[in-house]
């Protein structure tokens, strides 16, 4: 078991606070505030409130009973991983004063005041994630470059289009002007849960609705651990490339969530999604052979 190390000076202040630092935030959806330091100087700080930003450094604080309990500097580097609340990769520019963050890192023993060199910073206040929803297009605004996407899973989402958004239809490239009310479409982009808007990277105008593909056999497995990813499944005499995104439901035979890496070659596979030729953008992928 790790021990809390009493460190002289500014770092010692952090260590002493770490002995009992654990309180709840008013927002139940935010993490509890806590500070833990191992004997080796490894720091785990959760629920800290961002006070200010100075270059690549963050000043953050946690408090007890309304009084400041810890205020220190979170030093980020090019190797620091920034993660959004939902787990997707974020950027330092998204972090602003008032946000709540978790930090994993090491004490900077040479700093004149409490400083943590961050390995990972998770911003709990950035409620954005990568989505790939399917729905029906409506309310197209060619001036503002927006449209509404009516989805079964998340209701009506406002889609924001930029000059960088890529449009395709039937396997060929097209433009925003080709989009019509009533079109079926799959949109890939960054979803802001708070505003319920989706900044589109890609828009696929669909020729067919989603459907169930049954009786498949996994031909090529996926050994990785992250998404987006692709697997090859044989349905009948044809091999289909099945695209799995961050919001695709990956399930076992009992409808429980599982990892794509648990699928094995030869397993019976069912897919629910929209196809373009022999490519399926999956909403659900289920391994019927996996218990």
PDB file of C-alpha atoms in Angstrom:
ATOM      1  CA  UNK A   1       0.000   0.000   0.000  1.00  0.00           C
ATOM      2  CA  UNK A   2       1.248   3.487  -0.803  1.00  0.00           C
ATOM      3  CA  UNK A   3       2.005   5.927   1.971  1.00  0.00           C
ATOM      4  CA  UNK A   4       1.528   9.682   1.858  1.00  0.00           C
ATOM      5  CA  UNK A   5       4.939  11.291   1.895  1.00  0.00           C
ATOM      6  CA  UNK A   6       5.578  14.436   3.938  1.00  0.00           C
ATOM      7  CA  UNK A   7       7.473  16.696   1.548  1.00  0.00           C
ATOM      8  CA  UNK A   8       9.184  19.893   2.669  1.00  0.00           C
ATOM      9  CA  UNK A   9       8.005  23.323   1.472  1.00  0.00           C
ATOM     10  CA  UNK A  10       5.218  23.930  -1.035  1.00  0.00           C
ATOM     11  CA  UNK A  11       4.992  20.255  -1.922  1.00  0.00           C
ATOM     12  CA  UNK A  12       4.634  19.481   1.770  1.00  0.00           C
ATOM     13  CA  UNK A  13       1.490  21.601   1.885  1.00  0.00           C
ATOM     14  CA  UNK A  14      -0.042  19.422  -0.812  1.00  0.00           C
ATOM     15  CA  UNK A  15       0.949  16.218   0.951  1.00  0.00           C
ATOM     16  CA  UNK A  16      -0.544  17.312   4.260  1.00  0.00           C
ATOM     17  CA  UNK A  17      -3.799  18.232   2.582  1.00  0.00           C
ATOM     18  CA  UNK A  18      -3.868  14.893   0.809  1.00  0.00           C
ATOM     19  CA  UNK A  19      -4.284  13.039   4.113  1.00  0.00           C
ATOM     20  CA  UNK A  20      -7.975  13.777   4.392  1.00  0.00           C
ATOM     21  CA  UNK A  21      -9.054  15.679   1.342  1.00  0.00           C
ATOM     22  CA  UNK A  22     -12.373  14.357   0.117  1.00  0.00           C
ATOM     23  CA  UNK A  23     -15.577  16.407  -0.218  1.00  0.00           C
ATOM     24  CA  UNK A  24     -18.607  16.449  -2.489  1.00  0.00           C
ATOM     25  CA  UNK A  25     -19.414  19.107  -5.038  1.00  0.00           C
ATOM     26  CA  UNK A  26     -22.863  20.670  -5.188  1.00  0.00           C
ATOM     27  CA  UNK A  27     -23.336  19.188  -8.655  1.00  0.00           C
ATOM     28  CA  UNK A  28     -23.900  15.452  -8.197  1.00  0.00           C
ATOM     29  CA  UNK A  29     -22.777  14.862 -11.773  1.00  0.00           C
ATOM     30  CA  UNK A  30     -19.298  16.178 -11.003  1.00  0.00           C
ATOM     31  CA  UNK A  31     -16.605  14.101  -9.267  1.00  0.00           C
ATOM     32  CA  UNK A  32     -15.951  14.380  -5.536  1.00  0.00           C
ATOM     33  CA  UNK A  33     -13.094  16.702  -4.676  1.00  0.00           C
ATOM     34  CA  UNK A  34     -10.065  14.790  -3.461  1.00  0.00           C
ATOM     35  CA  UNK A  35      -6.287  14.928  -3.423  1.00  0.00           C
ATOM     36  CA  UNK A  36      -4.032  11.894  -3.084  1.00  0.00           C
ATOM     37  CA  UNK A  37      -0.246  11.686  -3.258  1.00  0.00           C
ATOM     38  CA  UNK A  38       1.819   8.509  -3.201  1.00  0.00           C
ATOM     39  CA  UNK A  39       5.220   8.036  -1.614  1.00  0.00           C
ATOM     40  CA  UNK A  40       6.772   8.410  -5.065  1.00  0.00           C
ATOM     41  CA  UNK A  41       5.130  11.812  -5.590  1.00  0.00           C
ATOM     42  CA  UNK A  42       2.381  10.640  -7.922  1.00  0.00           C
ATOM     43  CA  UNK A  43      -0.611  12.981  -7.683  1.00  0.00           C
ATOM     44  CA  UNK A  44      -4.297  12.238  -8.241  1.00  0.00           C
ATOM     45  CA  UNK A  45      -6.450  15.363  -8.001  1.00  0.00           C
ATOM     46  CA  UNK A  46     -10.193  15.182  -8.682  1.00  0.00           C
ATOM     47  CA  UNK A  47     -12.924  17.799  -8.841  1.00  0.00           C
ATOM     48  CA  UNK A  48     -10.576  20.798  -8.862  1.00  0.00           C
ATOM     49  CA  UNK A  49     -12.074  24.090 -10.036  1.00  0.00           C
ATOM     50  CA  UNK A  50     -10.135  26.017 -12.669  1.00  0.00           C
ATOM     51  CA  UNK A  51      -9.357  29.538 -11.419  1.00  0.00           C
ATOM     52  CA  UNK A  52      -7.221  30.872 -14.251  1.00  0.00           C
ATOM     53  CA  UNK A  53      -5.190  29.938 -17.326  1.00  0.00           C
ATOM     54  CA  UNK A  54      -1.678  31.259 -17.943  1.00  0.00           C
ATOM     55  CA  UNK A  55      -0.146  29.964 -21.152  1.00  0.00           C
ATOM     56  CA  UNK A  56      -0.050  26.177 -20.798  1.00  0.00           C
ATOM     57  CA  UNK A  57      -0.506  26.293 -17.012  1.00  0.00           C
ATOM     58  CA  UNK A  58      -3.758  25.968 -15.077  1.00  0.00           C
ATOM     59  CA  UNK A  59      -4.342  27.392 -11.609  1.00  0.00           C
ATOM     60  CA  UNK A  60      -6.926  25.220  -9.856  1.00  0.00           C
ATOM     61  CA  UNK A  61      -8.342  24.844  -6.361  1.00  0.00           C
ATOM     62  CA  UNK A  62     -10.361  22.560  -4.137  1.00  0.00           C
ATOM     63  CA  UNK A  63     -11.988  23.719  -0.906  1.00  0.00           C
ATOM     64  CA  UNK A  64     -13.513  22.505   2.333  1.00  0.00           C
ATOM     65  CA  UNK A  65     -16.540  24.199   3.857  1.00  0.00           C
ATOM     66  CA  UNK A  66     -16.205  27.264   1.667  1.00  0.00           C
ATOM     67  CA  UNK A  67     -12.554  27.870   2.599  1.00  0.00           C
ATOM     68  CA  UNK A  68      -9.733  27.214   0.148  1.00  0.00           C
ATOM     69  CA  UNK A  69      -8.063  23.896   0.954  1.00  0.00           C
ATOM     70  CA  UNK A  70      -5.601  23.717  -1.923  1.00  0.00           C
ATOM     71  CA  UNK A  71      -4.637  26.064  -4.687  1.00  0.00           C
ATOM     72  CA  UNK A  72      -1.851  25.139  -7.044  1.00  0.00           C
ATOM     73  CA  UNK A  73      -0.530  25.097 -10.574  1.00  0.00           C
ATOM     74  CA  UNK A  74      -1.226  22.333 -13.061  1.00  0.00           C
ATOM     75  CA  UNK A  75       1.585  22.380 -15.594  1.00  0.00           C
ATOM     76  CA  UNK A  76       0.699  20.846 -18.977  1.00  0.00           C
ATOM     77  CA  UNK A  77       3.147  19.779 -21.662  1.00  0.00           C
ATOM     78  CA  UNK A  78       2.921  18.585 -25.266  1.00  0.00           C
ATOM     79  CA  UNK A  79       2.630  15.016 -23.969  1.00  0.00           C
ATOM     80  CA  UNK A  80      -0.239  15.817 -21.577  1.00  0.00           C
ATOM     81  CA  UNK A  81      -3.434  14.001 -22.569  1.00  0.00           C
ATOM     82  CA  UNK A  82      -6.571  16.176 -22.467  1.00  0.00           C
ATOM     83  CA  UNK A  83      -9.814  14.201 -22.134  1.00  0.00           C
ATOM     84  CA  UNK A  84     -13.418  15.380 -22.252  1.00  0.00           C
ATOM     85  CA  UNK A  85     -16.076  14.316 -19.763  1.00  0.00           C
ATOM     86  CA  UNK A  86     -17.404  11.599 -22.079  1.00  0.00           C
ATOM     87  CA  UNK A  87     -13.919  10.192 -22.608  1.00  0.00           C
ATOM     88  CA  UNK A  88     -13.090  11.572 -26.056  1.00  0.00           C
ATOM     89  CA  UNK A  89      -9.853  13.416 -26.727  1.00  0.00           C
ATOM     90  CA  UNK A  90     -10.132  17.148 -26.093  1.00  0.00           C
ATOM     91  CA  UNK A  91      -7.872  20.169 -26.459  1.00  0.00           C
ATOM     92  CA  UNK A  92      -6.286  22.545 -23.958  1.00  0.00           C
ATOM     93  CA  UNK A  93      -8.170  25.478 -25.504  1.00  0.00           C
ATOM     94  CA  UNK A  94     -11.476  23.983 -24.278  1.00  0.00           C
ATOM     95  CA  UNK A  95     -10.456  24.414 -20.633  1.00  0.00           C
ATOM     96  CA  UNK A  96     -11.631  27.743 -19.168  1.00  0.00           C
ATOM     97  CA  UNK A  97     -12.033  29.243 -15.673  1.00  0.00           C
ATOM     98  CA  UNK A  98     -14.991  27.742 -13.832  1.00  0.00           C
ATOM     99  CA  UNK A  99     -14.529  24.250 -15.265  1.00  0.00           C
ATOM    100  CA  UNK A 100     -13.967  21.225 -13.019  1.00  0.00           C
ATOM    101  CA  UNK A 101     -11.039  18.943 -13.805  1.00  0.00           C
ATOM    102  CA  UNK A 102      -9.359  15.720 -12.724  1.00  0.00           C
ATOM    103  CA  UNK A 103      -5.572  15.569 -12.907  1.00  0.00           C
ATOM    104  CA  UNK A 104      -3.097  12.679 -12.865  1.00  0.00           C
ATOM    105  CA  UNK A 105       0.571  13.595 -12.701  1.00  0.00           C
ATOM    106  CA  UNK A 106       3.724  14.068 -10.651  1.00  0.00           C
ATOM    107  CA  UNK A 107       4.795  16.689  -8.127  1.00  0.00           C
ATOM    108  CA  UNK A 108       7.266  19.254  -9.428  1.00  0.00           C
ATOM    109  CA  UNK A 109       9.696  19.237  -6.496  1.00  0.00           C
ATOM    110  CA  UNK A 110      11.662  22.197  -7.863  1.00  0.00           C
ATOM    111  CA  UNK A 111       8.713  24.606  -8.110  1.00  0.00           C
ATOM    112  CA  UNK A 112       8.427  27.449  -5.529  1.00  0.00           C
ATOM    113  CA  UNK A 113       4.700  26.778  -5.037  1.00  0.00           C
ATOM    114  CA  UNK A 114       2.466  23.673  -5.240  1.00  0.00           C
ATOM    115  CA  UNK A 115       2.806  22.422  -8.826  1.00  0.00           C
ATOM    116  CA  UNK A 116       1.761  19.236 -10.581  1.00  0.00           C
ATOM    117  CA  UNK A 117       3.224  18.161 -13.920  1.00  0.00           C
ATOM    118  CA  UNK A 118       0.124  16.710 -15.569  1.00  0.00           C
ATOM    119  CA  UNK A 119       0.071  13.443 -17.467  1.00  0.00           C
ATOM    120  CA  UNK A 120      -3.715  13.452 -17.916  1.00  0.00           C
ATOM    121  CA  UNK A 121      -6.276  16.241 -17.488  1.00  0.00           C
ATOM    122  CA  UNK A 122      -9.955  15.350 -17.708  1.00  0.00           C
ATOM    123  CA  UNK A 123     -12.360  18.278 -18.089  1.00  0.00           C
ATOM    124  CA  UNK A 124     -15.701  17.323 -16.565  1.00  0.00           C
ATOM    125  CA  UNK A 125     -17.311  20.538 -17.790  1.00  0.00           C
ATOM    126  CA  UNK A 126     -16.810  19.833 -21.501  1.00  0.00           C
ATOM    127  CA  UNK A 127     -19.798  17.668 -22.358  1.00  0.00           C
ATOM    128  CA  UNK A 128     -18.846  16.889 -25.939  1.00  0.00           C
ATOM    129  CA  UNK A 129     -18.325  13.547 -27.637  1.00  0.00           C
ATOM    130  CA  UNK A 130     -17.896  12.034 -31.071  1.00  0.00           C
ATOM    131  CA  UNK A 131     -21.204  10.823 -32.518  1.00  0.00           C
ATOM    132  CA  UNK A 132     -22.337   9.164 -35.718  1.00  0.00           C
ATOM    133  CA  UNK A 133     -26.158   9.477 -35.610  1.00  0.00           C
ATOM    134  CA  UNK A 134     -28.585   8.401 -38.320  1.00  0.00           C
ATOM    135  CA  UNK A 135     -31.781  10.324 -39.010  1.00  0.00           C
ATOM    136  CA  UNK A 136     -34.101  12.290 -41.258  1.00  0.00           C
ATOM    137  CA  UNK A 137     -33.079  15.732 -42.533  1.00  0.00           C
ATOM    138  CA  UNK A 138     -35.320  18.792 -42.052  1.00  0.00           C
ATOM    139  CA  UNK A 139     -35.186  22.594 -41.583  1.00  0.00           C
ATOM    140  CA  UNK A 140     -32.252  23.222 -43.905  1.00  0.00           C
ATOM    141  CA  UNK A 141     -30.829  26.745 -43.565  1.00  0.00           C
ATOM    142  CA  UNK A 142     -28.491  27.389 -46.490  1.00  0.00           C
ATOM    143  CA  UNK A 143     -27.459  30.807 -45.146  1.00  0.00           C
ATOM    144  CA  UNK A 144     -26.485  29.635 -41.661  1.00  0.00           C
ATOM    145  CA  UNK A 145     -25.371  26.254 -43.033  1.00  0.00           C
ATOM    146  CA  UNK A 146     -27.382  24.243 -40.542  1.00  0.00           C
ATOM    147  CA  UNK A 147     -30.067  21.569 -40.624  1.00  0.00           C
ATOM    148  CA  UNK A 148     -32.011  19.433 -38.177  1.00  0.00           C
ATOM    149  CA  UNK A 149     -31.499  15.684 -37.943  1.00  0.00           C
ATOM    150  CA  UNK A 150     -34.415  13.763 -36.433  1.00  0.00           C
ATOM    151  CA  UNK A 151     -32.991  10.682 -34.704  1.00  0.00           C
ATOM    152  CA  UNK A 152     -34.586   7.832 -32.802  1.00  0.00           C
ATOM    153  CA  UNK A 153     -31.874   7.757 -30.163  1.00  0.00           C
ATOM    154  CA  UNK A 154     -31.396  11.461 -29.301  1.00  0.00           C
ATOM    155  CA  UNK A 155     -34.354  13.320 -30.734  1.00  0.00           C
ATOM    156  CA  UNK A 156     -33.815  16.366 -32.946  1.00  0.00           C
ATOM    157  CA  UNK A 157     -30.164  17.406 -33.230  1.00  0.00           C
ATOM    158  CA  UNK A 158     -29.081  20.682 -34.814  1.00  0.00           C
ATOM    159  CA  UNK A 159     -26.257  19.991 -37.270  1.00  0.00           C
ATOM    160  CA  UNK A 160     -23.690  22.719 -37.940  1.00  0.00           C
ATOM    161  CA  UNK A 161     -21.873  22.583 -41.278  1.00  0.00           C
ATOM    162  CA  UNK A 162     -18.556  24.244 -42.147  1.00  0.00           C
ATOM    163  CA  UNK A 163     -16.463  24.575 -45.287  1.00  0.00           C
ATOM    164  CA  UNK A 164     -14.483  21.562 -44.069  1.00  0.00           C
ATOM    165  CA  UNK A 165     -17.535  19.283 -43.845  1.00  0.00           C
ATOM    166  CA  UNK A 166     -17.353  16.434 -46.372  1.00  0.00           C
ATOM    167  CA  UNK A 167     -20.604  15.388 -48.108  1.00  0.00           C
ATOM    168  CA  UNK A 168     -21.162  12.114 -49.952  1.00  0.00           C
ATOM    169  CA  UNK A 169     -24.069  10.338 -51.609  1.00  0.00           C
ATOM    170  CA  UNK A 170     -24.115   6.874 -53.125  1.00  0.00           C
ATOM    171  CA  UNK A 171     -20.354   6.555 -52.762  1.00  0.00           C
ATOM    172  CA  UNK A 172     -19.640   9.823 -54.619  1.00  0.00           C
ATOM    173  CA  UNK A 173     -18.660  13.218 -53.271  1.00  0.00           C
ATOM    174  CA  UNK A 174     -21.311  15.936 -53.256  1.00  0.00           C
ATOM    175  CA  UNK A 175     -22.062  19.280 -51.565  1.00  0.00           C
ATOM    176  CA  UNK A 176     -24.350  20.830 -48.964  1.00  0.00           C
ATOM    177  CA  UNK A 177     -26.636  22.032 -51.765  1.00  0.00           C
ATOM    178  CA  UNK A 178     -27.500  18.402 -52.584  1.00  0.00           C
ATOM    179  CA  UNK A 179     -29.122  17.946 -49.171  1.00  0.00           C
ATOM    180  CA  UNK A 180     -32.942  17.881 -49.235  1.00  0.00           C
ATOM    181  CA  UNK A 181     -35.604  17.799 -46.535  1.00  0.00           C
ATOM    182  CA  UNK A 182     -36.672  14.203 -45.994  1.00  0.00           C
ATOM    183  CA  UNK A 183     -33.261  12.766 -46.911  1.00  0.00           C
ATOM    184  CA  UNK A 184     -31.876   9.986 -44.759  1.00  0.00           C
ATOM    185  CA  UNK A 185     -28.391  10.833 -43.517  1.00  0.00           C
ATOM    186  CA  UNK A 186     -25.603   9.739 -41.219  1.00  0.00           C
ATOM    187  CA  UNK A 187     -23.604  12.580 -39.669  1.00  0.00           C
ATOM    188  CA  UNK A 188     -20.212  12.160 -38.044  1.00  0.00           C
ATOM    189  CA  UNK A 189     -18.933  14.928 -35.797  1.00  0.00           C
ATOM    190  CA  UNK A 190     -18.566  16.457 -32.350  1.00  0.00           C
ATOM    191  CA  UNK A 191     -21.783  16.542 -30.328  1.00  0.00           C
ATOM    192  CA  UNK A 192     -22.287  19.207 -27.667  1.00  0.00           C
ATOM    193  CA  UNK A 193     -24.689  17.637 -25.181  1.00  0.00           C
ATOM    194  CA  UNK A 194     -25.523  20.945 -23.483  1.00  0.00           C
ATOM    195  CA  UNK A 195     -26.567  22.728 -26.693  1.00  0.00           C
ATOM    196  CA  UNK A 196     -27.616  19.499 -28.472  1.00  0.00           C
ATOM    197  CA  UNK A 197     -25.665  20.562 -31.555  1.00  0.00           C
ATOM    198  CA  UNK A 198     -23.418  18.484 -33.786  1.00  0.00           C
ATOM    199  CA  UNK A 199     -20.450  20.059 -35.578  1.00  0.00           C
ATOM    200  CA  UNK A 200     -20.327  17.913 -38.708  1.00  0.00           C
ATOM    201  CA  UNK A 201     -17.110  16.480 -40.107  1.00  0.00           C
ATOM    202  CA  UNK A 202     -18.840  14.151 -42.589  1.00  0.00           C
ATOM    203  CA  UNK A 203     -22.400  13.864 -43.882  1.00  0.00           C
ATOM    204  CA  UNK A 204     -23.477  10.739 -45.786  1.00  0.00           C
ATOM    205  CA  UNK A 205     -26.768  11.104 -47.644  1.00  0.00           C
ATOM    206  CA  UNK A 206     -28.329   7.644 -47.572  1.00  0.00           C
ATOM    207  CA  UNK A 207     -30.204   5.878 -50.347  1.00  0.00           C
ATOM    208  CA  UNK A 208     -31.691   3.292 -47.955  1.00  0.00           C
ATOM    209  CA  UNK A 209     -32.928   3.180 -44.373  1.00  0.00           C
ATOM    210  CA  UNK A 210     -31.178   1.234 -41.647  1.00  0.00           C
ATOM    211  CA  UNK A 211     -31.939  -2.469 -41.475  1.00  0.00           C
ATOM    212  CA  UNK A 212     -30.896  -5.681 -39.744  1.00  0.00           C
ATOM    213  CA  UNK A 213     -28.194  -7.836 -41.332  1.00  0.00           C
ATOM    214  CA  UNK A 214     -28.488 -11.400 -40.006  1.00  0.00           C
ATOM    215  CA  UNK A 215     -26.592 -14.656 -40.402  1.00  0.00           C
ATOM    216  CA  UNK A 216     -23.159 -13.075 -40.609  1.00  0.00           C
ATOM    217  CA  UNK A 217     -19.825 -14.688 -39.836  1.00  0.00           C
ATOM    218  CA  UNK A 218     -16.870 -12.680 -38.582  1.00  0.00           C
ATOM    219  CA  UNK A 219     -14.106 -12.927 -41.178  1.00  0.00           C
ATOM    220  CA  UNK A 220     -11.612 -10.379 -39.855  1.00  0.00           C
ATOM    221  CA  UNK A 221     -11.433  -9.589 -36.142  1.00  0.00           C
ATOM    222  CA  UNK A 222     -10.285  -6.377 -34.455  1.00  0.00           C
ATOM    223  CA  UNK A 223      -7.408  -6.648 -32.007  1.00  0.00           C
ATOM    224  CA  UNK A 224      -7.319  -3.008 -30.933  1.00  0.00           C
ATOM    225  CA  UNK A 225      -9.024  -1.304 -28.017  1.00  0.00           C
ATOM    226  CA  UNK A 226     -10.226   2.017 -29.449  1.00  0.00           C
ATOM    227  CA  UNK A 227     -12.866   3.245 -31.866  1.00  0.00           C
ATOM    228  CA  UNK A 228     -13.614   4.143 -34.595  1.00  0.00           C
ATOM    229  CA  UNK A 229     -12.767   0.705 -35.959  1.00  0.00           C
ATOM    230  CA  UNK A 230     -13.804  -1.724 -38.686  1.00  0.00           C
ATOM    231  CA  UNK A 231     -14.413  -5.463 -38.918  1.00  0.00           C
ATOM    232  CA  UNK A 232     -15.181  -7.647 -41.924  1.00  0.00           C
ATOM    233  CA  UNK A 233     -18.324  -9.803 -41.737  1.00  0.00           C
ATOM    234  CA  UNK A 234     -19.508 -12.249 -44.390  1.00  0.00           C
ATOM    235  CA  UNK A 235     -23.250 -12.123 -45.111  1.00  0.00           C
ATOM    236  CA  UNK A 236     -24.218 -14.756 -47.671  1.00  0.00           C
ATOM    237  CA  UNK A 237     -21.578 -14.649 -50.391  1.00  0.00           C
ATOM    238  CA  UNK A 238     -20.476 -11.072 -49.792  1.00  0.00           C
ATOM    239  CA  UNK A 239     -17.906  -9.616 -47.408  1.00  0.00           C
ATOM    240  CA  UNK A 240     -19.068  -6.405 -45.714  1.00  0.00           C
ATOM    241  CA  UNK A 241     -16.887  -3.836 -44.001  1.00  0.00           C
ATOM    242  CA  UNK A 242     -18.694  -2.905 -40.788  1.00  0.00           C
ATOM    243  CA  UNK A 243     -17.717   0.494 -39.379  1.00  0.00           C
ATOM    244  CA  UNK A 244     -17.980   0.819 -35.607  1.00  0.00           C
ATOM    245  CA  UNK A 245     -18.030   4.347 -34.137  1.00  0.00           C
ATOM    246  CA  UNK A 246     -17.839   5.640 -30.568  1.00  0.00           C
ATOM    247  CA  UNK A 247     -21.630   5.493 -30.175  1.00  0.00           C
ATOM    248  CA  UNK A 248     -22.157   2.075 -31.803  1.00  0.00           C
ATOM    249  CA  UNK A 249     -23.658  -0.423 -29.345  1.00  0.00           C
ATOM    250  CA  UNK A 250     -21.325  -3.449 -29.223  1.00  0.00           C
ATOM    251  CA  UNK A 251     -23.193  -6.341 -27.570  1.00  0.00           C
ATOM    252  CA  UNK A 252     -22.858 -10.035 -26.738  1.00  0.00           C
ATOM    253  CA  UNK A 253     -25.531 -12.726 -27.091  1.00  0.00           C
ATOM    254  CA  UNK A 254     -27.224 -11.572 -23.874  1.00  0.00           C
ATOM    255  CA  UNK A 255     -27.460  -7.958 -25.084  1.00  0.00           C
ATOM    256  CA  UNK A 256     -24.809  -6.852 -22.593  1.00  0.00           C
ATOM    257  CA  UNK A 257     -22.133  -4.357 -23.633  1.00  0.00           C
ATOM    258  CA  UNK A 258     -18.797  -5.874 -24.567  1.00  0.00           C
ATOM    259  CA  UNK A 259     -15.561  -5.002 -26.352  1.00  0.00           C
ATOM    260  CA  UNK A 260     -15.075  -5.435 -30.074  1.00  0.00           C
ATOM    261  CA  UNK A 261     -11.776  -7.175 -29.298  1.00  0.00           C
ATOM    262  CA  UNK A 262     -13.758 -10.019 -27.669  1.00  0.00           C
ATOM    263  CA  UNK A 263     -15.210 -11.004 -31.057  1.00  0.00           C
ATOM    264  CA  UNK A 264     -13.563 -14.075 -32.621  1.00  0.00           C
ATOM    265  CA  UNK A 265     -13.205 -15.142 -36.251  1.00  0.00           C
ATOM    266  CA  UNK A 266     -16.111 -17.415 -37.159  1.00  0.00           C
ATOM    267  CA  UNK A 267     -18.512 -15.952 -34.583  1.00  0.00           C
ATOM    268  CA  UNK A 268     -22.131 -15.395 -35.641  1.00  0.00           C
ATOM    269  CA  UNK A 269     -22.705 -11.660 -36.097  1.00  0.00           C
ATOM    270  CA  UNK A 270     -25.818  -9.502 -36.455  1.00  0.00           C
ATOM    271  CA  UNK A 271     -25.627  -5.858 -37.474  1.00  0.00           C
ATOM    272  CA  UNK A 272     -28.172  -3.041 -37.472  1.00  0.00           C
ATOM    273  CA  UNK A 273     -27.131  -0.117 -39.601  1.00  0.00           C
ATOM    274  CA  UNK A 274     -27.155   1.711 -42.929  1.00  0.00           C
ATOM    275  CA  UNK A 275     -25.282   0.314 -45.927  1.00  0.00           C
ATOM    276  CA  UNK A 276     -23.621   1.824 -48.963  1.00  0.00           C
ATOM    277  CA  UNK A 277     -22.818  -1.135 -51.175  1.00  0.00           C
ATOM    278  CA  UNK A 278     -20.792  -3.522 -49.009  1.00  0.00           C
ATOM    279  CA  UNK A 279     -19.980  -0.962 -46.307  1.00  0.00           C
ATOM    280  CA  UNK A 280     -22.215  -0.749 -43.239  1.00  0.00           C
ATOM    281  CA  UNK A 281     -22.151   2.098 -40.723  1.00  0.00           C
ATOM    282  CA  UNK A 282     -23.352   0.201 -37.676  1.00  0.00           C
ATOM    283  CA  UNK A 283     -25.727   1.418 -34.986  1.00  0.00           C
ATOM    284  CA  UNK A 284     -25.648  -1.993 -33.270  1.00  0.00           C
ATOM    285  CA  UNK A 285     -23.180  -4.882 -33.645  1.00  0.00           C
ATOM    286  CA  UNK A 286     -24.059  -8.089 -31.777  1.00  0.00           C
ATOM    287  CA  UNK A 287     -21.945 -11.231 -31.428  1.00  0.00           C
ATOM    288  CA  UNK A 288     -24.511 -14.000 -30.996  1.00  0.00           C
ATOM    289  CA  UNK A 289     -21.728 -16.516 -30.248  1.00  0.00           C
ATOM    290  CA  UNK A 290     -20.295 -14.492 -27.373  1.00  0.00           C
ATOM    291  CA  UNK A 291     -21.678 -15.378 -23.966  1.00  0.00           C
TER     292      UNK A 291
END
